[in-house]
Coordinates of C-alpha atoms and ligand atoms in Angstrom, one line a residue:
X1 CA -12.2 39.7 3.6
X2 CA -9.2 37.3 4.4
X3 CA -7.0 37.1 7.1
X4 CA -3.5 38.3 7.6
X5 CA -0.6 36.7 8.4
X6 CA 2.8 37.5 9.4
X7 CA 6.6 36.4 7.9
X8 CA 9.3 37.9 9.6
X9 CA 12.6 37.3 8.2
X10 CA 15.4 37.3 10.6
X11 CA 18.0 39.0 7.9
X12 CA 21.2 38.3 11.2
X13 CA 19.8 34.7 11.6
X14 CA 21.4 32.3 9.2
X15 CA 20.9 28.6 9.0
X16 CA 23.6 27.5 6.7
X17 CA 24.7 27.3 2.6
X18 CA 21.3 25.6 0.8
X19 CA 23.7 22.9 -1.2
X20 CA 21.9 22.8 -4.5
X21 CA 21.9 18.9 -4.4
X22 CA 18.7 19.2 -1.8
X23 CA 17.3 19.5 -5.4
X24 CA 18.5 16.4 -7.0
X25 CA 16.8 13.7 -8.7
X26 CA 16.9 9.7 -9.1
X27 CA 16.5 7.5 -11.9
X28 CA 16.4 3.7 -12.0
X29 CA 16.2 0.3 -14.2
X30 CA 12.1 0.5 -13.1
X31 CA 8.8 0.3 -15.3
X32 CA 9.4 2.8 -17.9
X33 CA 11.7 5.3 -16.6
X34 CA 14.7 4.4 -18.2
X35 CA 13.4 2.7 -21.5
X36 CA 11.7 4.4 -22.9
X37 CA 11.0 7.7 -20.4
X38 CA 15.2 9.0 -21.1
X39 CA 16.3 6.4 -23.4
X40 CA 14.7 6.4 -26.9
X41 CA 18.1 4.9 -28.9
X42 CA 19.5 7.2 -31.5
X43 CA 17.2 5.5 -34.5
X44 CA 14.2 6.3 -32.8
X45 CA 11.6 8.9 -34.3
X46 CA 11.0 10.3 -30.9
X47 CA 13.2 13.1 -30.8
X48 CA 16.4 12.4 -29.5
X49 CA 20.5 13.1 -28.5
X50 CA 22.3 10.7 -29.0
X51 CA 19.4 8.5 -28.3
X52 CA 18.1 10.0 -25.1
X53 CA 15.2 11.9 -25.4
X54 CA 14.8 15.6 -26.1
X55 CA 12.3 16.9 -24.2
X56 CA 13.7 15.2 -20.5
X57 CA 17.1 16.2 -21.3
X58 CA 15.7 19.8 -21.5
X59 CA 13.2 19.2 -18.7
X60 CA 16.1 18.3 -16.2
X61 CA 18.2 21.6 -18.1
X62 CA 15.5 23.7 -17.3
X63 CA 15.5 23.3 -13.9
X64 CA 19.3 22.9 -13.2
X65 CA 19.0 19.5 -12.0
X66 CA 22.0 19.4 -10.1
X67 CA 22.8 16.0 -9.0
X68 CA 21.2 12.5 -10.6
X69 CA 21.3 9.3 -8.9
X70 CA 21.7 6.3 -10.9
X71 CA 21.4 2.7 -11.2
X72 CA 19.3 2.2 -8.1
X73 CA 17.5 1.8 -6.1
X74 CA 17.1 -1.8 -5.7
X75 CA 18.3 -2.5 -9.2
X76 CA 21.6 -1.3 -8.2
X77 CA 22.6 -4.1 -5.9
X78 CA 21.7 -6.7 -8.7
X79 CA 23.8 -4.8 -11.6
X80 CA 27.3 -5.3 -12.8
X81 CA 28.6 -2.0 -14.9
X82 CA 30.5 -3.7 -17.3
X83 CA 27.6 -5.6 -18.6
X84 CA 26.9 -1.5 -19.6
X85 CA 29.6 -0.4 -21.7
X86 CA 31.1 -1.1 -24.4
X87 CA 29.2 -2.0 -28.2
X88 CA 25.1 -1.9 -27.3
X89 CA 24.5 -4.6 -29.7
X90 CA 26.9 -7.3 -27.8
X91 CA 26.1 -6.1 -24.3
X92 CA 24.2 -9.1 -22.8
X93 CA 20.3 -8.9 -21.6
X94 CA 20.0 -9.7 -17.9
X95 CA 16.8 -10.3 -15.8
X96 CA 15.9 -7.6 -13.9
X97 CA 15.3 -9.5 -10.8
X98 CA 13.5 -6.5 -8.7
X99 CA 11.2 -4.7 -11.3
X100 CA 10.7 -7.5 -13.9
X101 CA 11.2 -8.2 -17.6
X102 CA 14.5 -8.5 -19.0
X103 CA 17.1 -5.6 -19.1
X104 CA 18.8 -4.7 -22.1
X105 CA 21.7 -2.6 -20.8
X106 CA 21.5 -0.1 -23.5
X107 CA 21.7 2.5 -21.2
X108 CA 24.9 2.3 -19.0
X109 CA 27.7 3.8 -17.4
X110 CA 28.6 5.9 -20.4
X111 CA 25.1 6.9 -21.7
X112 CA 24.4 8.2 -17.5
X113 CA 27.5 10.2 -18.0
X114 CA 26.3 12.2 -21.7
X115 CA 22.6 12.2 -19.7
X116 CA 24.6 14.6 -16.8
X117 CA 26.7 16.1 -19.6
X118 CA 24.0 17.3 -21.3
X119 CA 22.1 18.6 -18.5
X120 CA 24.5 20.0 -16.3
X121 CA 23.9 17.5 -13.2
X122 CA 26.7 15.5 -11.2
X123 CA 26.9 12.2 -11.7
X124 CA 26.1 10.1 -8.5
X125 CA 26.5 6.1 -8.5
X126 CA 25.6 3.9 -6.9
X127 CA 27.6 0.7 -6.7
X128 CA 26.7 -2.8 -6.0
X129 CA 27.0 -4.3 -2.7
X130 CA 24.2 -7.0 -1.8
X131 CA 25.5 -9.0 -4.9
X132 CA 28.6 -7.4 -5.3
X133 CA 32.8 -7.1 -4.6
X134 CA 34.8 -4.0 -3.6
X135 CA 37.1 -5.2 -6.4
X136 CA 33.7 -4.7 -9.3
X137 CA 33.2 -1.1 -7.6
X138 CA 37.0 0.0 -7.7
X139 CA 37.3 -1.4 -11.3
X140 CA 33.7 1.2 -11.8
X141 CA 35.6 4.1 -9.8
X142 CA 39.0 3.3 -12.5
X143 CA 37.0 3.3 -15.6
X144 CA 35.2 6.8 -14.5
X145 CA 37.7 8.2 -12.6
X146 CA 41.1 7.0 -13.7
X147 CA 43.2 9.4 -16.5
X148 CA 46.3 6.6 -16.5
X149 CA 47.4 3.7 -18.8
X150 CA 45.3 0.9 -17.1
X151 CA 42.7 -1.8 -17.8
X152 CA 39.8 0.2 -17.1
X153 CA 40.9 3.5 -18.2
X154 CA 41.7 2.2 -21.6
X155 CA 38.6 1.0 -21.8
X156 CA 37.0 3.9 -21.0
X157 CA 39.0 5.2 -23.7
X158 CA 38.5 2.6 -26.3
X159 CA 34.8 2.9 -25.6
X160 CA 35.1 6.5 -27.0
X161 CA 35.8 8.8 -23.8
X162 CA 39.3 9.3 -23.0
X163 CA 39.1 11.8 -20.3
X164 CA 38.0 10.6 -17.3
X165 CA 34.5 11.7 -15.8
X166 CA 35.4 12.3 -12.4
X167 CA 32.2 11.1 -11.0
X168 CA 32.4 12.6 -7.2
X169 CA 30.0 11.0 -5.3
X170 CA 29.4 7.2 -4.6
X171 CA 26.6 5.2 -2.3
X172 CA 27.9 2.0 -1.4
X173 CA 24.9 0.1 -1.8
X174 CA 21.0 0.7 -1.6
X175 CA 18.8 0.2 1.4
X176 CA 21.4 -2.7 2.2
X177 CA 18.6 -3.6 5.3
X178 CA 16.4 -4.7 2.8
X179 CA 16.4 -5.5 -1.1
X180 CA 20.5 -4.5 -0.7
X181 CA 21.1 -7.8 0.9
X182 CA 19.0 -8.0 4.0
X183 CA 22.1 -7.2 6.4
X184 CA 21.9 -6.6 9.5
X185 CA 23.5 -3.0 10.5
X186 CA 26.7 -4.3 12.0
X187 CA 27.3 -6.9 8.8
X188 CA 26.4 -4.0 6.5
X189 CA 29.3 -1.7 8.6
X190 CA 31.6 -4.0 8.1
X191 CA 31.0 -4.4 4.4
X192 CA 31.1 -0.6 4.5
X193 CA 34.6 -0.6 5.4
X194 CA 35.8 -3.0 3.2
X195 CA 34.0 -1.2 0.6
X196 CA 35.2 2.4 1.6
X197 CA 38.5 1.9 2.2
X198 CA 39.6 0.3 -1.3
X199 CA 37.6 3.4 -3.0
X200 CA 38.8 6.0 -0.6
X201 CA 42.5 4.9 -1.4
X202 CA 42.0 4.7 -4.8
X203 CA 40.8 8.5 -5.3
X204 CA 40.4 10.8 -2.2
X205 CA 38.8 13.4 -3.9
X206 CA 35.4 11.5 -3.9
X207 CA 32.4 11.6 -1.7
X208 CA 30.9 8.6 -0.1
X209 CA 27.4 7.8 1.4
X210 CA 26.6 5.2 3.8
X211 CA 23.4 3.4 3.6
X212 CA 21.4 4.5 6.9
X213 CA 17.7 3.9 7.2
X214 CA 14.2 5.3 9.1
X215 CA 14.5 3.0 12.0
X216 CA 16.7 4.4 14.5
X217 CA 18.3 1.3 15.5
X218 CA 19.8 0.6 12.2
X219 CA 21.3 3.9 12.5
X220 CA 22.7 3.6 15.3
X221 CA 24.0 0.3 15.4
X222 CA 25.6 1.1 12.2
X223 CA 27.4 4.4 13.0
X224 CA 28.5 2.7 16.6
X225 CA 30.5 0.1 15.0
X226 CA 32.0 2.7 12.4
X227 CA 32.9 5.3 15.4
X228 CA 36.2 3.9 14.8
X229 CA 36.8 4.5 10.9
X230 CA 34.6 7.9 10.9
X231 CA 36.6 9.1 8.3
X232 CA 35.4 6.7 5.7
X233 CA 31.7 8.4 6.0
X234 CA 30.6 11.6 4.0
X235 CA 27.1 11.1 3.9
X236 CA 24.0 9.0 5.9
X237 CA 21.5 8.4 3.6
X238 CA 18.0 8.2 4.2
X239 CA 15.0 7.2 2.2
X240 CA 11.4 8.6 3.1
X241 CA 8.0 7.7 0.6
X242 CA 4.7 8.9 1.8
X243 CA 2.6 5.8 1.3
X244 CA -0.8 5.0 3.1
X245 CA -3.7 4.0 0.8
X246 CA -5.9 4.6 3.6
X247 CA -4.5 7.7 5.2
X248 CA -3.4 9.5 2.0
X249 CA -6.6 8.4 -0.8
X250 CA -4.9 7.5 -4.2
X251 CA -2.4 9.9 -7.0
X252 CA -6.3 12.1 -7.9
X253 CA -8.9 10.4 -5.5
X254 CA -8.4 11.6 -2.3
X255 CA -10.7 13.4 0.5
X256 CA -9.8 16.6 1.9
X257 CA -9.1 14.8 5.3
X258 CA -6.5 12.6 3.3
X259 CA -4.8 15.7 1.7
X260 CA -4.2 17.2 5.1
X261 CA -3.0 13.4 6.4
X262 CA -0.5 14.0 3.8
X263 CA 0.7 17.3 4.9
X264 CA 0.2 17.0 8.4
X265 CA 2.8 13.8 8.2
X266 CA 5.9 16.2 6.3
X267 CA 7.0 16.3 10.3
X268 CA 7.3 12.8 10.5
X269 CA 10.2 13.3 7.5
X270 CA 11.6 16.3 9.9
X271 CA 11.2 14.1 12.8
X272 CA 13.5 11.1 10.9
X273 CA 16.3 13.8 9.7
X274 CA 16.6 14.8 13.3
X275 CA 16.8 11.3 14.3
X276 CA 19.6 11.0 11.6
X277 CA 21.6 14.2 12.5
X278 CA 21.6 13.3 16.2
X279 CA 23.1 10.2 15.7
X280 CA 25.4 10.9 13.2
X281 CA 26.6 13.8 15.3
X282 CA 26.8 12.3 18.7
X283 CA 29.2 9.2 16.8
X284 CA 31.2 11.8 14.9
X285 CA 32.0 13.3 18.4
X286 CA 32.9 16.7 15.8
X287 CA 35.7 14.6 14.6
X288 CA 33.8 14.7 11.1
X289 CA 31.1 16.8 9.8
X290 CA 28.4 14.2 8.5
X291 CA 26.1 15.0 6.1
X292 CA 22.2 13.6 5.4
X293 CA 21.4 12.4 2.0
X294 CA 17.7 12.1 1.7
X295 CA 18.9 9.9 -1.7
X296 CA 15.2 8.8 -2.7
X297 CA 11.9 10.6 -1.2
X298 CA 8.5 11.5 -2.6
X299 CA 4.9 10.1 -2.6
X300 CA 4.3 6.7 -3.4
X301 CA 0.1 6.4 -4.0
X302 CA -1.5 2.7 -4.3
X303 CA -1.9 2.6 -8.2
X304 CA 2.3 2.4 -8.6
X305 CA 2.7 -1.2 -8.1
X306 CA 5.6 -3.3 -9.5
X307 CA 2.8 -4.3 -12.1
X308 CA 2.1 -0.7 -13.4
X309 CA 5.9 0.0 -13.0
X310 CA 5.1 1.8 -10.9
X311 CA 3.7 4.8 -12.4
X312 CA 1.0 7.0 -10.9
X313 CA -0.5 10.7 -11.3
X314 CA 0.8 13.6 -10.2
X315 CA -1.3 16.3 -9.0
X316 CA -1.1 19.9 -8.0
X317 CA -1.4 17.9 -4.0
X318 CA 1.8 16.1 -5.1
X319 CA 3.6 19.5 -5.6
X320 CA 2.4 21.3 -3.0
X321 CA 3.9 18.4 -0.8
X322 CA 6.7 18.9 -3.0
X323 CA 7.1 22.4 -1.8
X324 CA 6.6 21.6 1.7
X325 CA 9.8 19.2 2.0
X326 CA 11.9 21.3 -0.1
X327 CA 11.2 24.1 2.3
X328 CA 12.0 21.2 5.1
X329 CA 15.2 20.5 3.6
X330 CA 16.0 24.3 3.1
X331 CA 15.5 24.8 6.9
X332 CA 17.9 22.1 7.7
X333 CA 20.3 23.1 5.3
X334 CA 23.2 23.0 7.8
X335 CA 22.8 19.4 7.9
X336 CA 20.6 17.8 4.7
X337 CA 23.3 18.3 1.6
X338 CA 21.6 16.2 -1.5
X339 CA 17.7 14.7 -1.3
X340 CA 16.9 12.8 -5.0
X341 CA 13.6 13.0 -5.4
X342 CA 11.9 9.5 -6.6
X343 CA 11.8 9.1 -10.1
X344 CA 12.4 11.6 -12.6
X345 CA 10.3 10.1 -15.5
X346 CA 7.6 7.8 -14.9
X347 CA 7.7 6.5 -11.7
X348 CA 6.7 7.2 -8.4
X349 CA 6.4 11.0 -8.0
X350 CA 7.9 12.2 -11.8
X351 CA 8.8 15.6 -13.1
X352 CA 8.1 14.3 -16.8
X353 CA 5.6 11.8 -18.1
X354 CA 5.8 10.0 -21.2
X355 CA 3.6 8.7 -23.9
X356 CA 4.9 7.6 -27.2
X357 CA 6.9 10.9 -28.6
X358 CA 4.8 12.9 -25.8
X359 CA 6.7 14.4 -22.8
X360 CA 4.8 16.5 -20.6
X361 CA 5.5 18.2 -17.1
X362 CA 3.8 17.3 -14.0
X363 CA 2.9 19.9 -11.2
X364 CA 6.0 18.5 -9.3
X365 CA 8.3 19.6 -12.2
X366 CA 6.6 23.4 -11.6
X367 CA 8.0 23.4 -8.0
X368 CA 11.4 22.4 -9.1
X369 CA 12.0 24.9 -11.6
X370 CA 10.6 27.9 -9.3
X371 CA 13.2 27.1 -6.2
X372 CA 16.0 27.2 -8.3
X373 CA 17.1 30.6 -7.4
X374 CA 17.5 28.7 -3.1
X375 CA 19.9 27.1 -5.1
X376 CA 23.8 28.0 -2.8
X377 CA 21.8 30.8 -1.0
X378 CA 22.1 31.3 2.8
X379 CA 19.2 29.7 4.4
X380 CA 17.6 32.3 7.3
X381 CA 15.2 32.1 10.1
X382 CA 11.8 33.4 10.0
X383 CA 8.8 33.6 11.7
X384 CA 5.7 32.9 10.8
X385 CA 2.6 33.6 12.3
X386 CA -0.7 31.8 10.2
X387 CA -3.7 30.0 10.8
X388 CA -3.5 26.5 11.9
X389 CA -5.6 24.2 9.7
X390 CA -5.0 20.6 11.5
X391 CA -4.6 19.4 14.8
X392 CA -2.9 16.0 15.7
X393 CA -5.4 13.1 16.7
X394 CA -4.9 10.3 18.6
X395 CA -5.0 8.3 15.2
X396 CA -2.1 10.5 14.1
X397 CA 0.1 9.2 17.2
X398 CA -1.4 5.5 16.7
X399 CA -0.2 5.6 12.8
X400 CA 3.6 6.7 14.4
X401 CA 3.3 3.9 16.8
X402 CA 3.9 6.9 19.6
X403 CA 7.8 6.8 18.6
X404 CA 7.3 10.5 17.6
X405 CA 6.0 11.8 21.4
X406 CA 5.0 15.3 20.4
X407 CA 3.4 16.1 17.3
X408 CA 2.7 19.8 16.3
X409 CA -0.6 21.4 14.5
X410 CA -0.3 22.1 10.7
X411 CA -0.2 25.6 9.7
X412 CA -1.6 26.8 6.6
X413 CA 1.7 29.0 5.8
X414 CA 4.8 26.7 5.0
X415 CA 7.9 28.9 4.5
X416 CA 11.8 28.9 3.3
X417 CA 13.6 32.3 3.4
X418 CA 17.5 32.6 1.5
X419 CA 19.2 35.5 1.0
X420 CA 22.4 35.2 -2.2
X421 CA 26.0 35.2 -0.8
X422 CA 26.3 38.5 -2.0
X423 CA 23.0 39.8 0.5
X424 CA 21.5 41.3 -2.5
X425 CA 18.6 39.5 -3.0
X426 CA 15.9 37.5 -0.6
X427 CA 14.0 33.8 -2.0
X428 CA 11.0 33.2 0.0
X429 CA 8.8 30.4 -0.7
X430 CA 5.2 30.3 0.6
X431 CA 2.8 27.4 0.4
X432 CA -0.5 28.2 1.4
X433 CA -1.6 24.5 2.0
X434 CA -5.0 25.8 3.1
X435 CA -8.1 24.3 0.9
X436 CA -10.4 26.9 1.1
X437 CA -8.5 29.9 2.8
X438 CA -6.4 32.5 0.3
X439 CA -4.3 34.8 3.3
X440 CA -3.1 38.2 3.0
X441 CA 0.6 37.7 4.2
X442 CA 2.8 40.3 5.5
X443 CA 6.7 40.3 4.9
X444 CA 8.5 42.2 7.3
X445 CA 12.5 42.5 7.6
X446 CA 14.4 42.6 10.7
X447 CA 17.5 44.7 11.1
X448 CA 18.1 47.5 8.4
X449 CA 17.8 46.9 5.0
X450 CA 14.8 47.3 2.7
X451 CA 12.5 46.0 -0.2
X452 CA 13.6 47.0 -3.7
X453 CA 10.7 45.4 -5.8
X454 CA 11.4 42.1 -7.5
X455 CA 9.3 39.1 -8.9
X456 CA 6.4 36.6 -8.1
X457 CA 5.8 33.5 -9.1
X458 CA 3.2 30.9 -8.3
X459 CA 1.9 27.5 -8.9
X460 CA -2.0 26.7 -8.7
X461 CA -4.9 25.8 -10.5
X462 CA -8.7 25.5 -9.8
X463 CA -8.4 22.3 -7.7
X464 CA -6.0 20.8 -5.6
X465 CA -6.7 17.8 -7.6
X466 CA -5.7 19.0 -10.9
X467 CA -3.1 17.2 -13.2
X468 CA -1.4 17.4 -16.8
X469 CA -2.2 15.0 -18.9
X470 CA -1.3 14.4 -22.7
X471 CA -4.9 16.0 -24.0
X472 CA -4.4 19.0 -21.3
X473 CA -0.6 19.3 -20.1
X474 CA -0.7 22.9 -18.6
X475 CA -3.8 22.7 -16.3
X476 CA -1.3 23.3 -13.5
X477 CA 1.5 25.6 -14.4
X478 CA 3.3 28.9 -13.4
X479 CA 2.4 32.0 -13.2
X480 CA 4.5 34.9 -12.9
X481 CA 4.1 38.4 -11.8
X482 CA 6.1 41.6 -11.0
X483 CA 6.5 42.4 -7.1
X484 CA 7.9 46.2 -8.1
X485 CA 5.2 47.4 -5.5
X486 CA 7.2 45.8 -2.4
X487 CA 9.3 48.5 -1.3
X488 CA 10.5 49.6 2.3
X489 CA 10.8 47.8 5.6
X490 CA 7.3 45.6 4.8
X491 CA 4.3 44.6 2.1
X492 CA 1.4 42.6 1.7
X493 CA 1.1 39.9 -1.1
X494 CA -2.2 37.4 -1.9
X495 CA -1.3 33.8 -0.9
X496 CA -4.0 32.2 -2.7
X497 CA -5.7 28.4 -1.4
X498 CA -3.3 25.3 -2.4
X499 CA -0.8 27.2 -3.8
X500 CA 3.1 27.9 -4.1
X501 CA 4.5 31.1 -4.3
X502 CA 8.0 32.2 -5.0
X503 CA 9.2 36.0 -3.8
X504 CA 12.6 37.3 -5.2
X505 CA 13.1 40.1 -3.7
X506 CA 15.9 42.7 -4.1
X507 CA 17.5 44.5 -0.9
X508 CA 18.5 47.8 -0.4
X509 CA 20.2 49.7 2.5
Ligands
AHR1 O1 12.1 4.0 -5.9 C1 11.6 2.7 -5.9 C2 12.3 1.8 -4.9 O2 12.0 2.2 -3.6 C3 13.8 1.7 -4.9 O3 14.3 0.8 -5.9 C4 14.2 1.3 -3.5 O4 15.4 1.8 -3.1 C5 13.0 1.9 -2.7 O5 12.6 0.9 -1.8

């Protein structure tokens, strides 16, 4: 017999529009992501268009990847574009100072653009700052952006692409606190401006996102000596890894105790967002909506070293984490507008792997593809009543360093309600991040409308430590399942132990 537990969507509490960027990815010059994970080179065997390979491009279609990130990361603040276009076999071979080895710059400005082309996603650059000038970044913005008769849009041109690109959004520089230049955050606010206000001049239709960091002082000291050119900010970034050999286990080692360390520490993310949005707010002085970009997140286990480029496994944990900060980001959808998860193929927490002409998809990718229908929904309020599976510690507030005064108790039940702009249909995402508990969960609406059937489906497998490999690539996958029994005002559905479920619902009434 298993317990019940309660969801109650608040159908007249809205949150705000889920921007489908909260689903976006990131790719960099790192281990084997971009050679060979997406670029293969047109005379490869592995299959290919026009040289990047099949099976990602239709891994990142599949899921309506809406947004990539690209150079960097780290890389980014090291790399000049121009080395990037133009005939492959004369571009020159740089060192790759961050992630080793020598980079070839086959893969630049122009194949990132066919990559987005081919997939659907917006192109989002980021330019170089730490070892960089405004004038290199405007001369980037003019060769993407620029239709006219000028140096860098007749290159563009002569280079094969006449029209312009219109790339739209732009981070001036990558965690400029650290491998960006080591500034300090009233150096790197001034660079900011510089930076900003040649590329805002030069095309006002495009976004901009300001380096920002998990330590509140940057933050601050940063937005406090921009209050006076507010206008030049679209976006904060932050960047959040889970990493803790010790608290977390390794990518498919890992104790149960570590599993729920992992979970349990998802509100230390929430806890740096708020951080974020209060600061950006309080300097905006609602002069200037602000946005978060969480521009590079995910789990970062001990095996991903600069040695293994950093690659590691992926398992059903890893999604269900996944899961758990998507549904984060859904609930602060009024105020998160892009997160890039950290990286696509072959690093870090991946939604492909690759092995010679082999592509498969990890758990991760699973979660990805089944929250695409949040995607420009209405995030709502619900509440949740479940089973509380983890208690904060006193080792919990040691690990925080007490900054974070008032942790809460993990529930089993993790949920993210939507409802489409046209309040036909309802998205709820469950994760039942139990290990040994499956729950009978209620769904009940508030106000008047009712349950018109719909669709289920889930992600899980026999252990929480299961993976796809090359030999066995679907031991975690999806399952789906028709939901035409949920009619009326409420209904039950199974939430089964360390798994994801996705309701669609249709409304009536
Ligand atoms: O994603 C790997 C690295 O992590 C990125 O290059 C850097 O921005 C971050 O520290």
């Amino acid at each position: 017999m298993s317990r019940t537990c309660n969801i109650t969507v608040k159908l007249d509490e809205q949150i705000g529009v889920i921007n489908p960027h909260i689903f976006g990815h990131f790719i960099e010059h790192l281990g084997r992501c971009i050679y060979p994970g997406i670029w293969v080179g047109e005379d490869s065997k592995i299959p290919n268009c026009n040289g990047l390979r099949k099976n990602v491009v239709h891994a990142f279609k599949s899921i309506g990847a809406p947004i990539i990130r690209w150079p960097g990361g780290c890389f980014a603040d090291a790399y000049h574009w121009e080395d990037g276009v133009g005939p492959r076999e004369q571009r020159p071979r740089r060192l790759n100072i961050w992630w080793g080895g020598e980079e070839p710059n086959e893969f630049g400005t122009d194949e990132f653009m066919m990559l987005c082309r081919l997939t659907g996603a917006e192109p989002y650059i980021c330019v170089n700052v730490g070892s960089g000038s405004p004038s290199e970044a405007l001369a980037w913005l003019e060769y993407c952006n620029y239709a006219g008769n000028t140096k860098y849009a007749n290159l563009r041109s002569k280079n094969g692409h006449p029209e312009p690109y219109g790339v739209k959004y732009w981070g001036i520089g990558n965690e400029n606190w650290g491998c960006g230049g080591s500034f300090d955050p009233v150096y790197y606010a001034w660079e900011y401006r510089r930076f900003a206000t040649y590329l805002k001049q030069a095309d006002r239709s495009i976004k901009l996102i300001a380096c920002g960091h998990t330590s509140r002082d940057w933050n601050y000291r940063f937005m406090e000596a921009l209050r006076d050119h507010i206008h030049l900010v679209d976006y904060l970034s932050i960047h959040y890894y889970f990493g803790n050999a010790q608290r977390y286990g390794n990518d498919v080692e890992f104790s149960d105790e570590q599993y729920l360390n992992l979970l349990f520490d998802v509100q230390h993310l929430e806890y740096q967002i708020q951080q974020a949005a209060f600061i950006v707010d309080f300097f905006s002085e609602g002069r200037k909506d602000i946005g978060i970009a969480v521009d590079e997140w995910g789990v970062w286990h001990p095996q991903a070293t600069v040695e293994s480029g950093l690659y590691q496994q992926n398992t059903l944990r890893d999604a269900i984490l996944a899961a758990s900060v998507l549904n984060l980001f859904i609930r602060f959808s009024r105020k998160v507008w892009m997160a890039n998860i950290a990286q696509a193929v072959n690093v870090l927490q991946s939604i492909c792997l690759t092995k010679g002409e082999k592509t498969i998809l990890t758990p991760t990718y699973h979660i990805f593809n089944i929250y695409q229908p949040h995607m420009g929904n209405i995030a709502l309020k619900a509440d949740v009543e479940s089973p509380i599976i983890r208690e904060p510690t006193e080792k919990d507030y040691v690990a925080r360093q007490r900054f974070q005064r008032r942790l809460k108790s993990l529930k089993a039940l993790d949920v993210a309600v939507s409802i489409s702009r046209d309040e036909s249909n309802l998205v709820i995402t469950v994760v039942n991040q139990s290990l040994d508990e499956d729950l009978d969960v209620k769904v009940t609406l508030s106000g008047n409308r009712e349950f018109q059937g719909g669709s289920f489906a889930i992600v899980n497998a026999v252990d929480v430590r299961a993976y796809n490999d090359f030999d066995f690539p679907d031991n975690v996958r999806v399952r789906e399942e028709s939901l035409e029994a949920a009619r009326g005002k409420e209904f039950t559905f199974r939430s089964e132990r360390h798994s994801v479920s996705r309701l669609s619902l249709k409304l009536g009434g």
